[in-house]
Short mmCIF file of C-alpha atoms in Angstrom, two decimals:
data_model
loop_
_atom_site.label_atom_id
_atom_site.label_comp_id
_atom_site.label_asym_id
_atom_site.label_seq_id
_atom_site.Cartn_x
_atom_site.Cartn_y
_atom_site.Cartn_z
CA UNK A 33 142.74 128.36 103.73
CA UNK A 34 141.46 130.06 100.77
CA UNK A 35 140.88 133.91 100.74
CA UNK A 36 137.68 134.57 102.02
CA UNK A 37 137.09 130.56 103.85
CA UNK A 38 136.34 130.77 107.31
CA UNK A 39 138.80 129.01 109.90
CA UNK A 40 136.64 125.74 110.27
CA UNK A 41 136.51 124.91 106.80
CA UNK A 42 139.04 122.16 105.25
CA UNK A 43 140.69 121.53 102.27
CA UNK A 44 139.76 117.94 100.37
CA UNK A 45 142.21 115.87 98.90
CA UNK A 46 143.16 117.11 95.42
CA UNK A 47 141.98 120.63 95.61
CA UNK A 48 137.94 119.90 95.71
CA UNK A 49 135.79 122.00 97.35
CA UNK A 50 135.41 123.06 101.06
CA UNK A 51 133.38 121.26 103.83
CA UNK A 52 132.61 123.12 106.92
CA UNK A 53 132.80 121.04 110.28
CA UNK A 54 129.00 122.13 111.19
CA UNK A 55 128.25 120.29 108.14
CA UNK A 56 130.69 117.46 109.20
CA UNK A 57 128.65 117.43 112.58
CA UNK A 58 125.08 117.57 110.89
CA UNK A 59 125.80 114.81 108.70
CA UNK A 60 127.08 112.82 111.73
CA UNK A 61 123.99 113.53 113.29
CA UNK A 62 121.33 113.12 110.24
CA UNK A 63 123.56 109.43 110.15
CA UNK A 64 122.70 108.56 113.76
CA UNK A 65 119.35 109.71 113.51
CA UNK A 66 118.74 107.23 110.46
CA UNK A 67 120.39 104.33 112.20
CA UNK A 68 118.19 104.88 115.25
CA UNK A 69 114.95 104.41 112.58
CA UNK A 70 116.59 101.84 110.44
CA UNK A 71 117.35 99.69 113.29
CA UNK A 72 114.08 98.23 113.82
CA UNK A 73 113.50 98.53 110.37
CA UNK A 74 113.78 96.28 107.35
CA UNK A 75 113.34 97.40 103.88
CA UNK A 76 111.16 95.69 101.25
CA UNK A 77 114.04 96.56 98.92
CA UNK A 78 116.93 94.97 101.11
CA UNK A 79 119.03 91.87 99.86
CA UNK A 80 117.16 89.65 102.96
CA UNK A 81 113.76 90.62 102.23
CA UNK A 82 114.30 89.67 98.54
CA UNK A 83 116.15 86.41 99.65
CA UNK A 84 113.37 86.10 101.98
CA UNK A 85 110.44 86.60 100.17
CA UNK A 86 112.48 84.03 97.48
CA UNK A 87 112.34 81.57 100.80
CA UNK A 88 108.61 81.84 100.52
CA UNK A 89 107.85 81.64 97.07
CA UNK A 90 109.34 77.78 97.16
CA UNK A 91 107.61 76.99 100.53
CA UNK A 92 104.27 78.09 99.03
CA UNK A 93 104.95 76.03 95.98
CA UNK A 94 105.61 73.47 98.51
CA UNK A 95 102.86 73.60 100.17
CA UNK A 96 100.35 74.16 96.96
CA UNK A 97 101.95 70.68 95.72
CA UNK A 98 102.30 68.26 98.93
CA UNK A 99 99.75 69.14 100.68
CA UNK A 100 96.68 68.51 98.43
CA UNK A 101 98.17 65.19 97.81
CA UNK A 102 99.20 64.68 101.82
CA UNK A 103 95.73 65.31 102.47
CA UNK A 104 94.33 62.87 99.92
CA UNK A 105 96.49 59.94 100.33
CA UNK A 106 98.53 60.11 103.35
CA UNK A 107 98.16 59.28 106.90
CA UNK A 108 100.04 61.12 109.55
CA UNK A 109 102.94 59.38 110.40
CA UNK A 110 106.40 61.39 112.53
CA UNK A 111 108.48 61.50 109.39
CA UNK A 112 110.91 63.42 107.10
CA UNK A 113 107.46 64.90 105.92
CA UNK A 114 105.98 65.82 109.13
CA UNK A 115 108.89 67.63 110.38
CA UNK A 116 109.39 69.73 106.81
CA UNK A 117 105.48 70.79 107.55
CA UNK A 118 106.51 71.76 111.10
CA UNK A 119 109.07 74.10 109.34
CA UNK A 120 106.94 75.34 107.40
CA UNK A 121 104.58 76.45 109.53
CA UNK A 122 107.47 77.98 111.50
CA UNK A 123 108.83 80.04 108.29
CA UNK A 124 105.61 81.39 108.34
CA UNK A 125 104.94 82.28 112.04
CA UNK A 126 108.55 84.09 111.34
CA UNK A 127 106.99 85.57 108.35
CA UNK A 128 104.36 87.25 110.22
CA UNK A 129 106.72 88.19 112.76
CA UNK A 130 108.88 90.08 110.23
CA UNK A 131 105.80 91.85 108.45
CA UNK A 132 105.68 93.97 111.96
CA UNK A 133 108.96 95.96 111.20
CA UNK A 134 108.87 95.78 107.02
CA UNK A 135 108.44 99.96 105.82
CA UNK A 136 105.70 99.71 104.00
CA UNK A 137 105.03 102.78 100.96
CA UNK A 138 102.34 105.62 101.70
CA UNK A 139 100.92 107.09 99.21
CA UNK A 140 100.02 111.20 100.30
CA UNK A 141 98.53 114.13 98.72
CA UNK A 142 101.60 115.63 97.42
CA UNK A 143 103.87 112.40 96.63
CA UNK A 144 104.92 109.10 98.31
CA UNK A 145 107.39 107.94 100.83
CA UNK A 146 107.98 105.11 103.41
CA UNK A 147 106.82 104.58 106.90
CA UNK A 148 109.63 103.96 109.25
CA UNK A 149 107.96 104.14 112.13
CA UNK A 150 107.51 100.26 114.05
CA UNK A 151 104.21 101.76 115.67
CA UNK A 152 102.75 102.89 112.28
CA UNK A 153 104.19 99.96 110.60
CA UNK A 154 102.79 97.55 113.13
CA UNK A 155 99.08 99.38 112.66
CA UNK A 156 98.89 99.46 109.43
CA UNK A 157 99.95 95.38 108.82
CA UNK A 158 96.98 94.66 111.73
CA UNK A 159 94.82 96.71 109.55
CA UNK A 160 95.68 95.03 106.58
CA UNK A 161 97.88 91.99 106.27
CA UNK A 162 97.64 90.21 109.46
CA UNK A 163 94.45 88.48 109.71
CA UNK A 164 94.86 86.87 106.45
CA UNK A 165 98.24 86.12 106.85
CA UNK A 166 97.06 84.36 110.57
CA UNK A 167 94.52 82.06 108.91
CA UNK A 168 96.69 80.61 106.30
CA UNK A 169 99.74 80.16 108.33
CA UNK A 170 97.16 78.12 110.94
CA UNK A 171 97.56 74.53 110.05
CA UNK A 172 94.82 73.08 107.73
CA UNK A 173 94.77 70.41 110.98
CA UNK A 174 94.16 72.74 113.75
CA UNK A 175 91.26 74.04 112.03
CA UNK A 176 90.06 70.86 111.44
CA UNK A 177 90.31 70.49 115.48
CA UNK A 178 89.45 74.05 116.17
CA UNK A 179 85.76 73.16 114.06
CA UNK A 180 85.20 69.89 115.70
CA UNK A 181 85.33 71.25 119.03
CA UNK A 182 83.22 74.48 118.08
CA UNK A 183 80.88 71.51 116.79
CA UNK A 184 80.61 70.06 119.78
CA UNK A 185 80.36 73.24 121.83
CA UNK A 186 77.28 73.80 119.68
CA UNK A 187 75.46 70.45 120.20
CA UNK A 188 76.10 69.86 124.09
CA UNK A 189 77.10 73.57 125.56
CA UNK A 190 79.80 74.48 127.56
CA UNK A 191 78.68 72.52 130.61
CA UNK A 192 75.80 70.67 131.30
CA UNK A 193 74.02 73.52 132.53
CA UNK A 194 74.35 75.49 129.36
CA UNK A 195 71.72 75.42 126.61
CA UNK A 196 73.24 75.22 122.87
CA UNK A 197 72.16 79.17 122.50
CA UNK A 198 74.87 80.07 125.62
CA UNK A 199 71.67 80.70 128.10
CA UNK A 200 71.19 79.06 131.02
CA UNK A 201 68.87 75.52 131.08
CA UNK A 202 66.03 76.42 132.96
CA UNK A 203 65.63 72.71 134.39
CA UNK A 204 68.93 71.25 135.97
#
């Protein structure tokens, strides 16, 4: 070792300059530590979520283009179409599943940096995100069910012994 280099230091290849094995060790635990919060975590930056969000862009342009004229002119039938809708909605049940461990930017008083954290990532996409991203991923065809039986619920109660305003009928 040099003059003046303490015993745990080494040498690099080609002369360069000396790295202590406490720093070895801290960087080998800094590493683990960001595997253990990366592991849960995707970033928006990341080849997938670019090939992903890719994925969506042509299912939405799918979807903006078949469906109006599915809905106007076409019956429902099990075909090629019916099962590309199915996947469909599935790609975007997945989506929603996914938006629970994206990092998502915070902006703070003194600068900005990313959440990591699947608890505070999860929060803040129920705060934001999820609702919307519920109601247009629900089939245009469940709602369609969903309001026809909140239509009937209306006119005729939940039982016979239920008035339309949820109260109980007085007389049986």
């Amino acid at each position: 070792p040099a003059a003046g280099a303490e015993a745990t230091d080494v040498e690099q290849p080609g002369g360069g300059p000396m790295v202590s094995q406490d720093f070895k060790r801290q960087v080998k635990v800094y590493r683990k530590k960001l595997n253990r919060m990366y592991r849960c975590t995707i970033m928006p930056t990341s080849r997938f979520t670019r090939r992903w969000d890719a994925l969506l862009v042509v299912v939405l342009l799918f979807v903006a283009t078949v469906t109006p004229f599915e809905v106007g002119f076409l019956t429902t039938e099990l075909n090629a179409l019916f099962y590309t809708n199915r996947a469909v909605d599935v790609i975007f049940v997945v989506d929603i599943v996914l938006n629970f461990f994206i990092a998502y930017r915070r902006d703070v008083e003194r600068g900005s940096g990313w959440v990591f954290d699947n608890r505070r990532i999860a929060a803040h996409y129920l705060k934001t995100w999820f609702l919307p991203d519920v109601f247009a991923s629900i089939p245009y065809r469940h709602i369609a069910r969903l309001a026809s039986l909140c239509n009937y619920v209306l006119r005729h109660g939940w039982c016979e012994r239920c008035d339309v305003s949820g109260g109980w009928a007085t007389s049986p």
